Amino acid sequence: MLISREKQAFSMSPNASSTAAAVSSGRRGNTESSANLTVGHERMANCIRVLAMDAVEQAKSGHPGMPMGMSDVATVLFSRFLKFDPADPAWPDRDRFVLSAGHGSMLIYALLYLTGYASMTIEEIKRFRQLGSKTPGHPENFITPGVETTTGPLGQGLANAVGMAIAEKHLAAEFGDIVNHKTYVIASDGDLMEGVSQEAIALAGHLKLNKLIVLFDDNGISIDGALSLSDSVDQLKRFEAAGWTASRVDGHDPEAIAAALEKAQSSDKPVLIACKTQIGYGAPTKAGKASAHGSPLGAEEIKGARAALEWEHEPFHLPDDELAAWRAVGQRSKQAHADWKKKLTTLDAGKRTEFERRMLGRLPKALGDAVTSVKQSLAATPKSIATRASSEFALESLVPAVPEMIGGSADLTGSNNTRTKTMKAITASDFSGRFIHYGVREHGMAAAMNGMALHGGIIPYSGTFLVFSDYCRPSIRLAALMGERVIHVMTHDSIGLGEDGPTHQPVEHLAALRAIPNILVFRPCDAVETVECWQLALEAKDRPSILALTRQNLPQLRNRFDEENICAQGAYEIAGPDGASDVSIFATGSEVAIAVDAAKLLAAKGVAARVVSVPCFELFFAQPEAKRRAVIGKAKVNVGVEAAVRQGWDAIVGSDGVFVGMSTFGASAPYKELYEHFGITPEGVASAALQKLGKS
Ligand SMILES: Cc1ncc(C[n+]2csc(CCOP(=O)(O)OP(=O)(O)O)c2C)c(N)n1
Ligand SMILES: [Mg+2]
């Protein structure tokens, strides 16, 4: 039998305070309800185990092994340490709990049900993995109250948690101890093998995020079998090298787990607790084996597990005492929550209003005024500068007006222009700054930004080169899926960056980003469009945005002050003759000026051409059909111009439209020569249009 009777005896021994005893002992002084002392740790942990194996069995798919293995750890965490209130999953000062190993979703669903989250009923557990349930295959924060972030792609949750811990420290620096919580993570072997985890742990260690506590499911098993097939990293040493404190415990020994967690409470570094566990703990033949990872255990195995766990109850049925003990766990932080609310009322009224505004994700009124003043200034004194510099010019006004904006760059601060003059950097000893030097860690940066946005109270924006959006993409995709407001400033957005050559010149990236649902990809053509796009990105509460910006200077094409945010239409006519046009030229970013010059060349040849700037495909496609048709127009020839691949452009220019752009990788040369070389010039555009008109 795989279950150690010794362990059971130990956890039930009078010296080892049982979970229930801890529940009733008023640990941290926030216990209200008295728990049923007859239910010990093991029985409580077994509630998770049986729910996990039964739900996976019923769904005929899922991952029973991890929840069964980590039940003891999770039981200790939830029943003795985690500050949470099932009645208010959005309590701003709750501890954050991130299940980075999202495949173990039944662990968190069981915990939410057991501790009394209203939306997590036993019916939902029975509907595990079914359409419309609160129990999807992997945890989705936008479906299930109590789930802090969407996990499944390994490594992401851990890296999100780093962002949450940064957010906590930053907000605490600003608002005081109204913000004072921990961030706990359960991470698996897979989480730690993923590259993003290295970026995340290095950043966490550097910033000394001592309220971040990672519980590593150190089970030595992954899908292919023993971890030794593919990994021999000493994780403790690895974390220690990154500035963490690390220890290893028996993940089935509640007191050892509790002692490690207790010690972690006062750490001055982020904490790794490697919990040695047995995957599928309780399953008679599959425990400790990869076969427990991701398939139903099967009727026989479940029968054996029930016997081993001494669990005589029907599937999905929990005895009253066990459920009562768990529900008491859900009440543990009631007093802490009430105290917190009281404390909030003692906060200075202005500060309190500001805190609440930020946590609700509402923008300050000052944003509109800041945008207007930037636009007025640009109308009075036009700027022919790179859009990355226009972005910096906008940020000089936006950052003071929107205090929840936290900027950063992945070691390209001077190139991305994301740091304004007054922005102070966040450091390990002072989190009051508003700029993060993420280091050369694009993936970790994007994942941490998701965590900051998820935490609430912060709108993170980043900086890197557009070509490295590939390095951020997994997290950008998740931001889009979750509907999180994160803003990526991505400069050097085409062959226009010049000499660095094709490794640095994005070609397919705009199309690839536009392919992600629920994202806004902005490519402004001048300083005015840039500030308008910034405003739209900030106002897009439920989706991430990309600002693709140039390295090279561009003329300011919009010299009139418009109160209205014209980029909100996604596409609009920026230049054109009074009457009908033979040619419509659609362009984005740096190519809009080229299109305007092409229209002039065409006019000189007696061909009327209009130019439509398309700063944002997604906003344009969201316009009513009549509006879209009007912007597309009825010219004989449509031409699209973008220094990137054609993919996606047919939706605007039509499949018989002309496209002037890139169909190969770029090259290393001064940028003007590259534009000539690849034919993305006013002459090239005009001649393509004439050819299509049959006039060449
Ligand atoms: C980025 C990513 N790659 C691959 C997978 C598929 N996958 C799910 S779990 C897993 C590894 C399982 O090992 P471990 O993380 O140790 O989890 P355990 O089996 O111990 O529960 C893999 C490869 C994934 N979810 N995310
Ligand atoms: Mg494992």
XYZ file of C-alpha atoms and ligand atoms in Angstrom:
723
model
C 0.000 0.000 0.000
C 1.411 3.315 -1.034
C -0.099 5.406 1.667
C 2.163 5.557 4.639
C 0.213 4.644 7.717
C 2.964 6.222 9.696
C 2.171 9.557 8.145
C -1.471 9.232 8.951
C -0.661 8.390 12.504
C 1.723 11.274 12.707
C -0.728 13.815 11.383
C -3.352 12.578 13.786
C -1.063 12.512 16.781
C -1.916 14.790 19.682
C 1.337 16.686 19.287
C 0.654 17.521 15.705
C -2.058 20.111 15.761
C -4.639 19.009 13.283
C -5.931 21.373 10.682
C -9.221 21.583 12.451
C -7.489 22.397 15.674
C -5.598 25.115 13.905
C -8.839 26.395 12.489
C -10.332 26.745 15.903
C -7.234 28.044 17.580
C -7.689 31.464 16.125
C -4.412 31.591 14.323
C -3.683 35.168 13.292
C -6.619 36.072 15.493
C -9.082 36.031 12.660
C -11.176 33.010 13.402
C -14.831 33.466 14.038
C -16.374 30.090 13.752
C -15.527 27.075 15.784
C -14.535 24.103 13.737
C -15.393 20.515 14.187
C -12.477 19.131 16.093
C -13.279 15.582 15.141
C -12.106 16.172 11.579
C -8.371 16.006 11.223
C -6.070 17.124 8.483
C -6.058 13.841 6.632
C -9.839 13.689 6.285
C -9.938 17.246 5.045
C -7.197 16.643 2.513
C -9.003 13.528 1.360
C -12.053 15.637 0.507
C -9.937 17.249 -2.221
C -8.609 13.896 -3.371
C -11.975 12.263 -3.821
C -13.555 15.275 -5.461
C -10.661 15.400 -7.918
C -10.725 11.736 -8.847
C -14.509 11.594 -9.020
C -14.858 14.733 -11.138
C -12.167 13.585 -13.584
C -13.808 10.172 -13.781
C -17.199 11.675 -14.500
C -15.789 14.050 -17.133
C -13.851 11.159 -18.641
C -10.922 13.535 -18.869
C -8.732 15.668 -16.671
C -5.785 15.477 -14.304
C -6.351 13.727 -10.989
C -2.688 13.214 -10.047
C -1.654 16.710 -9.122
C -4.683 17.578 -6.936
C -4.360 14.245 -5.137
C -0.658 14.820 -4.571
C -0.945 18.421 -3.453
C -4.024 18.060 -1.244
C -2.007 18.105 1.938
C -0.110 21.227 0.965
C -3.260 23.006 -0.182
C -5.141 22.011 2.944
C -2.443 23.452 5.185
C -2.216 26.623 3.110
C -5.945 27.287 3.013
C -6.749 26.227 6.532
C -3.905 27.929 8.329
C -2.399 30.671 6.226
C -4.323 31.984 3.261
C -6.222 35.225 3.886
C -9.371 35.015 1.815
C -13.098 35.463 2.069
C -15.299 33.317 -0.158
C -18.061 35.908 0.260
C -15.928 38.494 -1.524
C -13.525 36.999 -4.058
C -12.531 40.508 -5.101
C -11.503 41.749 -1.654
C -8.524 43.885 -2.679
C -6.317 42.794 0.209
C -6.920 39.059 -0.074
C -3.870 36.893 -0.409
C -3.470 35.899 -4.019
C -3.403 32.173 -4.695
C -2.147 31.148 -8.114
C -2.405 27.575 -9.314
C 0.366 27.796 -11.862
C 0.068 24.106 -12.659
C -3.330 24.761 -14.193
C -3.805 21.170 -15.265
C -4.500 20.480 -11.605
C -7.637 22.626 -11.879
C -9.691 20.238 -9.786
C -7.515 21.227 -6.837
C -8.737 24.796 -6.911
C -12.309 23.895 -7.829
C -12.437 21.556 -4.857
C -11.006 24.236 -2.584
C -13.489 26.832 -3.799
C -16.376 24.468 -3.244
C -15.152 23.279 0.128
C -14.482 26.742 1.504
C -17.875 28.013 0.381
C -17.584 30.174 -2.734
C -21.234 30.575 -3.697
C -20.711 30.058 -7.395
C -18.816 26.795 -6.899
C -21.542 24.300 -6.153
C -21.282 20.521 -6.128
C -23.282 20.622 -9.356
C -20.470 22.610 -10.950
C -17.952 20.056 -9.723
C -20.079 17.357 -11.311
C -20.032 19.360 -14.548
C -16.218 19.509 -14.597
C -14.966 20.350 -18.091
C -18.467 20.753 -19.554
C -19.653 23.634 -21.692
C -20.786 26.606 -19.664
C -19.620 25.203 -16.345
C -17.659 27.092 -13.700
C -15.195 24.234 -13.856
C -13.460 24.420 -17.243
C -10.522 22.149 -18.054
C -8.003 24.710 -16.903
C -8.756 27.507 -14.438
C -10.133 30.612 -16.137
C -10.189 33.725 -14.008
C -12.961 35.212 -16.119
C -15.237 32.247 -15.548
C -14.689 31.206 -11.970
C -14.753 33.613 -9.022
C -11.803 32.817 -6.782
C -9.500 31.951 -9.672
C -6.919 34.723 -9.828
C -5.471 34.039 -13.243
C -5.918 31.767 -16.195
C -3.314 29.033 -16.108
C -2.496 26.000 -18.175
C 0.422 27.128 -20.286
C 3.070 26.098 -17.778
C 5.230 28.781 -16.223
C 2.739 31.576 -16.796
C 1.053 31.478 -13.405
C 4.348 31.666 -11.584
C 5.391 34.644 -13.691
C 1.967 36.274 -13.215
C 2.449 35.907 -9.489
C 5.676 37.893 -9.686
C 3.656 40.732 -11.185
C 1.032 40.417 -8.463
C 3.722 40.621 -5.810
C 5.220 43.698 -7.467
C 1.766 45.276 -7.615
C 1.240 44.594 -3.930
C 4.490 46.267 -2.976
C 3.948 49.246 -5.224
C 0.424 49.882 -3.975
C 1.533 49.382 -0.373
C 4.231 52.001 -0.929
C 1.565 54.384 -2.082
C -1.444 53.527 0.069
C 0.132 52.084 3.202
C -0.951 48.959 5.011
C -4.377 48.912 3.442
C -2.424 46.826 0.964
C -0.644 44.064 2.818
C -1.032 40.583 1.475
C 0.945 37.615 0.310
C 1.029 35.931 -3.084
C 1.093 32.133 -2.967
C 1.791 29.908 -5.926
C 1.553 26.195 -6.518
C 3.985 25.315 -9.276
C 4.868 21.979 -10.805
C 7.961 20.489 -12.400
C 6.687 21.710 -15.740
C 6.295 25.261 -14.432
C 9.904 25.239 -13.329
C 11.209 23.695 -16.536
C 9.621 26.379 -18.709
C 12.043 29.154 -19.619
C 9.700 31.899 -18.470
C 10.129 30.673 -14.913
C 13.789 31.620 -15.034
C 12.947 35.178 -16.025
C 10.291 35.324 -13.338
C 12.363 33.972 -10.488
C 15.339 36.127 -11.417
C 13.195 39.260 -11.381
C 11.504 38.247 -8.134
C 14.830 37.568 -6.474
C 16.302 40.819 -7.723
C 13.358 42.798 -6.374
C 13.366 40.796 -3.126
C 9.665 40.022 -3.380
C 9.567 38.527 0.098
C 5.787 38.209 0.154
C 5.882 35.791 -2.738
C 5.776 32.166 -1.627
C 6.021 29.332 -4.108
C 4.949 25.829 -3.146
C 6.648 23.534 -5.620
C 4.927 20.208 -6.282
C 8.182 18.318 -6.214
C 6.791 14.986 -7.382
C 9.541 14.042 -9.800
C 7.010 13.117 -12.458
C 5.896 14.736 -15.675
C 3.914 13.405 -18.609
C 6.668 11.382 -20.208
C 7.533 9.681 -16.944
C 10.199 10.270 -14.330
C 11.595 13.773 -14.339
C 15.033 12.214 -14.581
C 14.286 11.569 -18.262
C 14.691 15.235 -19.006
C 15.814 17.241 -16.018
C 18.492 17.216 -13.385
C 18.369 20.773 -12.080
C 18.837 21.293 -8.369
C 15.857 23.595 -7.965
C 16.761 24.722 -4.470
C 20.178 25.851 -5.608
C 18.672 27.431 -8.678
C 16.256 29.532 -6.660
C 18.885 30.380 -4.085
C 21.187 31.563 -6.846
C 18.424 33.914 -7.921
C 18.136 35.424 -4.447
C 15.377 33.297 -2.981
C 15.305 31.344 0.206
C 14.566 27.709 -0.487
C 13.791 24.596 1.521
C 12.407 21.133 0.983
C 9.678 19.469 3.015
C 7.666 16.300 2.993
C 4.588 17.447 1.120
C 2.432 14.926 2.918
C 3.453 16.059 6.386
C 1.108 18.856 7.422
C 3.274 20.043 10.280
C 6.384 20.233 8.137
C 4.454 22.162 5.510
C 3.016 24.472 8.160
C 6.418 25.070 9.712
C 7.894 26.028 6.356
C 4.972 28.329 5.625
C 5.232 29.851 9.070
C 8.895 30.591 8.498
C 8.074 32.072 5.114
C 5.824 34.683 6.686
C 8.757 36.758 7.879
C 11.226 36.085 5.072
C 13.178 38.953 3.607
C 13.424 37.141 0.268
C 10.957 35.356 -1.967
C 10.384 31.831 -0.717
C 10.486 28.479 -2.449
C 9.148 25.500 -0.553
C 9.775 22.319 -2.474
C 7.124 19.896 -1.300
C 8.078 16.277 -1.926
C 4.833 14.656 -2.947
C 3.537 11.566 -4.595
C 1.460 12.269 -7.684
C -1.930 10.597 -7.391
C -1.463 10.039 -3.648
C -3.948 7.396 -2.592
C -4.309 5.598 -5.904
C -3.247 1.991 -5.288
C -1.327 1.274 -8.502
C -0.978 4.653 -10.179
C 0.312 6.821 -7.314
C 3.820 8.031 -7.981
C 3.480 7.286 -11.671
C 2.966 9.398 -14.775
C -0.225 7.432 -15.427
C -1.859 9.430 -12.609
C -1.090 12.717 -14.358
C -3.714 13.284 -16.978
C -6.337 10.593 -17.337
C -9.221 9.286 -15.291
C -8.005 6.708 -12.813
C -10.677 4.181 -13.780
C -13.294 2.495 -11.655
C -11.023 -0.178 -10.173
C -8.301 2.254 -9.218
C -10.831 4.614 -7.654
C -12.283 1.774 -5.652
C -8.810 0.991 -4.407
C -8.139 4.613 -3.600
C -11.362 4.847 -1.617
C -10.269 1.841 0.387
C -6.791 3.204 0.939
C -8.115 6.593 1.981
C -10.761 4.914 4.108
C -13.386 6.879 2.273
C -16.655 5.050 2.206
C -18.839 7.757 0.663
C -20.496 7.911 -2.725
C -18.966 10.046 -5.472
C -19.497 13.787 -4.847
C -20.886 13.159 -1.411
C -19.007 14.677 1.490
C -19.921 13.898 5.054
C -21.362 16.815 7.026
C -18.489 16.999 9.470
C -15.851 17.253 6.783
C -17.782 19.849 4.866
C -18.425 21.818 8.052
C -14.746 21.806 8.884
C -13.939 23.107 5.432
C -16.662 25.731 5.561
C -15.123 26.917 8.826
C -11.871 27.358 6.932
C -13.786 29.636 4.585
C -14.758 31.780 7.556
C -11.240 32.111 8.938
C -10.532 35.543 7.518
C -13.935 37.093 8.184
C -12.589 39.156 11.030
C -9.515 40.181 9.061
C -11.801 41.264 6.262
C -14.015 43.265 8.622
C -10.940 44.859 10.192
C -9.651 45.746 6.774
C -12.904 47.416 5.827
C -12.777 49.430 9.012
C -9.218 50.427 8.308
C -10.240 51.585 4.861
C -12.711 54.006 6.421
C -9.946 55.555 8.498
C -7.951 56.338 5.389
C -7.830 59.969 4.336
C -10.936 60.535 2.171
C -9.005 61.555 -0.928
C -6.682 58.615 -0.657
C -9.551 56.242 -0.117
C -11.441 57.490 -3.160
C -8.275 57.185 -5.194
C -7.631 53.646 -3.932
C -11.170 52.594 -4.784
C -11.032 54.224 -8.210
C -7.863 52.390 -9.033
C -9.026 49.024 -7.787
C -12.197 49.387 -9.840
C -10.068 50.088 -12.902
C -11.736 53.416 -13.606
C -9.634 55.988 -15.371
C -9.135 59.444 -13.874
C -10.863 62.414 -15.463
C -7.457 63.979 -15.956
C -6.760 61.596 -18.859
C -9.063 63.430 -21.271
C -7.524 66.782 -20.406
C -4.016 65.410 -20.829
C -4.831 64.031 -24.285
C -6.426 67.320 -25.307
C -3.448 69.327 -24.182
C -1.033 67.071 -26.097
C -3.154 67.419 -29.223
C -3.411 71.174 -28.827
C 0.315 71.406 -28.431
C 0.871 69.300 -31.559
C -1.565 71.452 -33.533
C 0.289 74.574 -32.437
C 3.769 73.125 -32.900
C 3.788 70.074 -35.166
C 6.460 67.469 -34.521
C 8.066 65.459 -37.247
C 9.544 62.802 -35.039
C 9.532 59.023 -34.759
C 6.325 57.664 -33.266
C 8.395 56.157 -30.429
C 9.388 59.749 -29.611
C 5.778 60.898 -30.071
C 4.851 58.237 -27.566
C 7.335 59.614 -25.083
C 5.954 63.101 -25.713
C 2.447 61.806 -24.983
C 3.623 59.904 -21.922
C 5.082 63.075 -20.426
C 1.456 64.223 -20.036
C -0.308 60.876 -19.612
C 1.885 59.427 -16.874
C 1.245 62.278 -14.414
C -2.473 62.258 -15.269
C -2.918 58.488 -14.853
C -1.042 57.490 -11.717
C -1.855 53.803 -12.111
C 0.375 53.584 -15.182
C 3.546 51.636 -14.413
C 6.002 51.689 -17.273
C 8.950 49.558 -18.108
C 11.250 48.160 -20.696
C 13.108 44.925 -21.301
C 16.485 46.660 -21.278
C 15.657 48.972 -24.168
C 14.533 51.994 -22.199
C 16.389 54.520 -24.333
C 15.135 52.919 -27.551
C 11.530 52.363 -26.512
C 11.159 55.844 -24.998
C 8.924 54.462 -22.268
C 10.476 56.291 -19.347
C 9.451 59.874 -18.842
C 11.716 62.440 -17.250
C 10.204 62.284 -13.790
C 9.683 58.524 -13.546
C 11.561 56.896 -10.716
C 12.588 53.241 -11.027
C 11.102 50.582 -8.765
C 13.850 48.977 -6.698
C 14.028 46.299 -4.023
C 14.275 48.966 -1.363
C 11.757 51.421 -2.793
C 8.655 50.317 -4.631
C 7.151 53.780 -4.907
C 8.693 54.278 -8.358
C 6.710 53.848 -11.528
C 9.224 52.365 -13.905
C 10.452 48.795 -13.996
C 13.769 47.761 -15.455
C 12.644 44.273 -16.435
C 16.052 43.303 -17.723
C 16.391 41.298 -20.918
C 13.292 39.289 -20.071
C 10.498 39.977 -22.557
C 8.506 36.890 -21.691
C 8.806 37.401 -17.960
C 7.934 41.058 -18.417
C 4.751 40.333 -20.358
C 3.692 37.667 -17.865
C 4.427 39.908 -14.880
C 2.421 42.676 -16.520
C -0.543 40.314 -16.730
C -0.139 39.682 -13.022
C -0.056 43.388 -12.237
C -3.191 44.017 -14.257
C -4.888 41.034 -12.605
C -3.927 42.290 -9.176
C -5.762 45.495 -9.896
C -4.838 49.085 -9.239
C -2.228 49.190 -11.984
C -2.133 49.651 -15.740
C 1.192 48.196 -16.800
C 2.905 49.216 -19.993
C 6.116 47.822 -21.378
C 8.748 48.411 -23.945
C 10.614 46.192 -26.341
C 11.177 45.871 -30.080
C 8.190 44.700 -32.131
C 10.207 41.775 -33.448
C 10.442 40.499 -29.876
C 6.688 40.403 -29.538
C 7.342 36.749 -30.333
C 9.096 36.510 -26.984
C 6.046 38.028 -25.263
C 3.414 36.306 -27.308
C 2.323 33.523 -24.942
C 1.556 36.105 -22.281
C -0.018 38.549 -24.709
C -2.317 35.781 -25.854
C -3.306 35.077 -22.272
C -3.889 38.777 -21.605
C -6.269 38.767 -24.564
C -7.987 35.612 -23.359
C -8.354 37.000 -19.855
C -9.353 40.434 -21.088
C -6.624 42.265 -19.215
C -5.581 45.833 -19.830
C -1.873 45.647 -20.503
C -0.198 47.894 -23.013
C 2.875 46.882 -24.964
C 4.925 49.620 -26.528
C 6.757 47.898 -29.370
C 9.140 50.084 -31.257
C 11.385 49.557 -34.272
C 8.320 48.279 -36.027
C 9.570 47.494 -39.556
C 12.495 47.530 -41.974
C 12.449 51.203 -41.042
C 14.792 50.336 -38.185
C 17.496 49.907 -40.813
C 20.967 48.641 -40.192
C 20.222 46.053 -37.481
C 18.908 43.904 -40.280
C 16.383 41.116 -40.695
C 16.762 39.558 -37.247
C 15.440 42.801 -35.839
C 13.010 43.750 -38.582
C 9.485 42.534 -37.961
C 7.731 41.343 -41.078
C 5.023 38.927 -39.980
C 4.490 40.303 -36.482
C 1.655 42.727 -37.134
C -0.331 39.994 -38.873
C 0.511 37.529 -36.136
C -0.605 39.912 -33.411
C -3.765 40.869 -35.296
C -4.591 37.179 -35.476
C -5.078 37.061 -31.702
C -8.717 37.605 -30.711
C -9.580 40.434 -28.317
C -6.496 42.532 -28.877
C -5.938 45.996 -30.275
C -2.928 46.436 -32.530
C -2.258 50.115 -33.089
C 0.129 51.456 -35.684
C -0.152 55.239 -35.562
C 1.155 57.323 -38.449
C 2.206 60.463 -36.623
C 2.389 62.223 -33.267
C -1.333 63.004 -33.173
C -2.394 59.474 -33.952
C 0.082 58.255 -31.361
C -1.540 60.125 -28.494
C -4.976 59.131 -29.726
C -3.920 55.471 -29.824
C -2.497 55.790 -26.324
C -5.859 57.093 -25.143
C -7.683 54.207 -26.811
C -5.300 51.665 -25.301
C -5.818 53.112 -21.836
C -9.570 53.142 -22.304
C -9.647 49.523 -23.495
C -10.428 48.127 -20.073
C -10.950 44.549 -21.173
C -8.256 43.890 -23.737
C -4.539 44.262 -24.240
C -3.081 46.703 -26.724
C 0.049 46.846 -28.816
C 1.461 50.178 -29.906
C 3.711 49.515 -32.911
C 5.984 52.519 -33.219
C 8.741 53.598 -35.527
C 12.395 54.160 -34.981
C 12.556 56.576 -37.923
C 11.183 60.099 -38.026
C 7.827 60.726 -39.673
C 6.110 63.929 -40.742
C 3.114 65.060 -38.715
C 0.193 64.580 -41.072
C -2.606 65.801 -38.833
C -1.959 69.448 -38.154
C -5.452 70.513 -37.179
C -6.738 70.173 -33.636
C -9.541 67.614 -33.451
C -11.334 67.300 -30.167
C -12.610 63.908 -31.282
C -10.396 60.845 -31.108
C -10.433 60.026 -34.798
C -8.351 56.861 -34.417
C -11.299 55.380 -32.509
C -12.831 54.685 -35.922
C -9.917 52.396 -36.683
C -9.575 53.818 -40.217
C -10.408 57.164 -41.737
C -9.648 59.245 -44.790
C -6.634 61.345 -43.976
C -6.118 62.913 -47.414
C -8.104 62.977 -50.623
C -9.589 64.993 -53.463
C -12.946 66.729 -53.077
C -14.665 64.524 -55.610
C -14.569 60.826 -56.395
C -11.318 58.899 -56.405
C -10.011 56.341 -58.872
C -7.681 54.927 -56.274
C -7.969 54.381 -52.512
C -4.679 53.862 -50.741
C -4.855 52.284 -47.291
C -1.784 52.469 -45.100
C -0.628 52.261 -41.522
C 2.109 53.897 -39.477
C 5.189 54.982 -41.388
C 3.619 54.053 -44.697
C 0.817 56.605 -44.443
C 3.199 59.420 -45.381
C 4.395 57.310 -48.309
C 0.778 56.831 -49.359
C 0.115 60.564 -49.150
C 3.093 61.231 -51.429
C 1.953 58.483 -53.786
C -1.470 60.153 -54.024
C 0.282 63.384 -55.021
C 2.217 61.577 -57.757
C -1.023 60.052 -59.005
C -2.767 63.432 -58.944
C 0.049 64.806 -61.100
C -0.832 62.095 -63.607
C -4.489 62.987 -63.500
C -5.497 60.086 -61.298
C -7.549 61.060 -58.251
C -6.436 59.125 -55.170
C -7.477 59.230 -51.556
C -5.516 57.998 -48.571
C -7.020 56.140 -45.656
C -4.985 55.807 -42.495
C -5.687 52.526 -40.689
C -4.253 52.902 -37.200
C -6.205 49.923 -35.857
C -7.716 47.071 -37.890
C -9.721 45.730 -34.974
C -11.478 49.022 -34.228
C -12.216 49.457 -37.919
C -13.712 45.983 -38.242
C -15.904 46.743 -35.231
C -17.528 49.705 -37.009
C -21.047 49.353 -38.396
C -21.077 47.986 -41.920
C -22.279 51.215 -43.520
C -19.456 53.108 -41.908
C -16.936 50.512 -43.018
C -18.224 50.613 -46.563
C -17.986 54.399 -46.600
C -14.362 54.317 -45.462
C -13.438 51.579 -47.940
C -15.084 53.654 -50.666
C -15.758 52.741 -54.253
C -12.542 53.507 -56.067
C -11.630 51.320 -59.028
C -8.433 50.285 -57.345
C -7.635 49.647 -53.709
C -4.028 49.613 -52.601
C -2.752 48.518 -49.209
C 0.639 49.716 -48.004
C 2.380 48.349 -44.972
C 6.038 47.392 -44.567
C 4.978 43.929 -43.521
C 3.338 40.838 -45.014
C -0.007 41.016 -46.795
C -1.796 38.558 -44.533
C -4.939 40.176 -43.163
C -5.013 43.013 -45.668
C -7.499 41.412 -48.037
C -10.216 42.240 -45.533
C -9.565 45.887 -46.360
C -8.331 46.057 -49.944
C -10.168 42.961 -51.193
C -8.558 39.894 -52.680
C -8.118 41.719 -55.988
C -6.614 44.738 -54.272
C -2.982 45.666 -54.705
C -0.563 45.313 -51.814
C 2.765 47.045 -51.447
C 4.732 45.620 -48.577
C 7.034 42.767 -47.696
C 6.970 39.180 -48.829
C 10.451 38.239 -47.648
C 12.606 39.029 -44.653
C 14.277 42.422 -44.623
C 17.966 43.224 -44.894
C 20.661 45.221 -43.209
C 21.100 48.701 -44.668
C 20.229 52.341 -43.985
C 16.442 52.409 -43.854
C 15.845 54.698 -46.818
C 17.785 52.311 -49.010
C 15.710 49.430 -47.690
C 12.457 51.155 -48.560
C 13.843 51.723 -52.072
C 15.111 48.173 -52.297
C 11.777 46.658 -51.338
C 9.816 49.118 -53.455
C 7.855 50.642 -50.596
C 8.064 54.166 -51.951
C 5.630 56.771 -53.266
C 6.766 55.849 -56.782
C 6.301 52.144 -56.106
C 2.817 52.661 -54.723
C 1.792 55.006 -57.532
C 3.084 52.686 -60.212
C 1.321 49.670 -58.638
C -1.935 51.632 -58.686
C -1.426 52.777 -62.275
C -0.638 49.262 -63.385
C -3.834 47.982 -61.842
C -5.724 50.828 -63.511
C -4.204 49.728 -66.801
C -2.435 53.061 -67.165
C 1.187 52.126 -66.678
C 3.717 25.492 -22.001
C 3.120 24.129 -21.814
N 3.681 23.089 -22.437
C 3.133 21.868 -22.340
C 2.002 21.670 -21.608
C 1.351 20.300 -21.543
N 1.564 19.753 -20.198
C 0.623 19.806 -19.258
S 1.177 19.273 -17.772
C 2.698 18.939 -18.403
C 3.821 18.450 -17.556
C 3.420 17.653 -16.433
O 4.425 17.598 -15.475
P 4.329 18.468 -14.181
O 4.315 19.888 -14.546
O 5.399 18.019 -13.292
O 2.916 18.127 -13.608
P 2.490 16.805 -12.830
O 2.420 15.701 -13.835
O 3.507 16.551 -11.800
O 1.155 17.147 -12.276
C 2.747 19.219 -19.757
C 3.932 19.013 -20.604
C 1.447 22.792 -20.971
N 0.346 22.715 -20.245
N 2.039 24.012 -21.063
Mg 5.535 16.799 -11.713
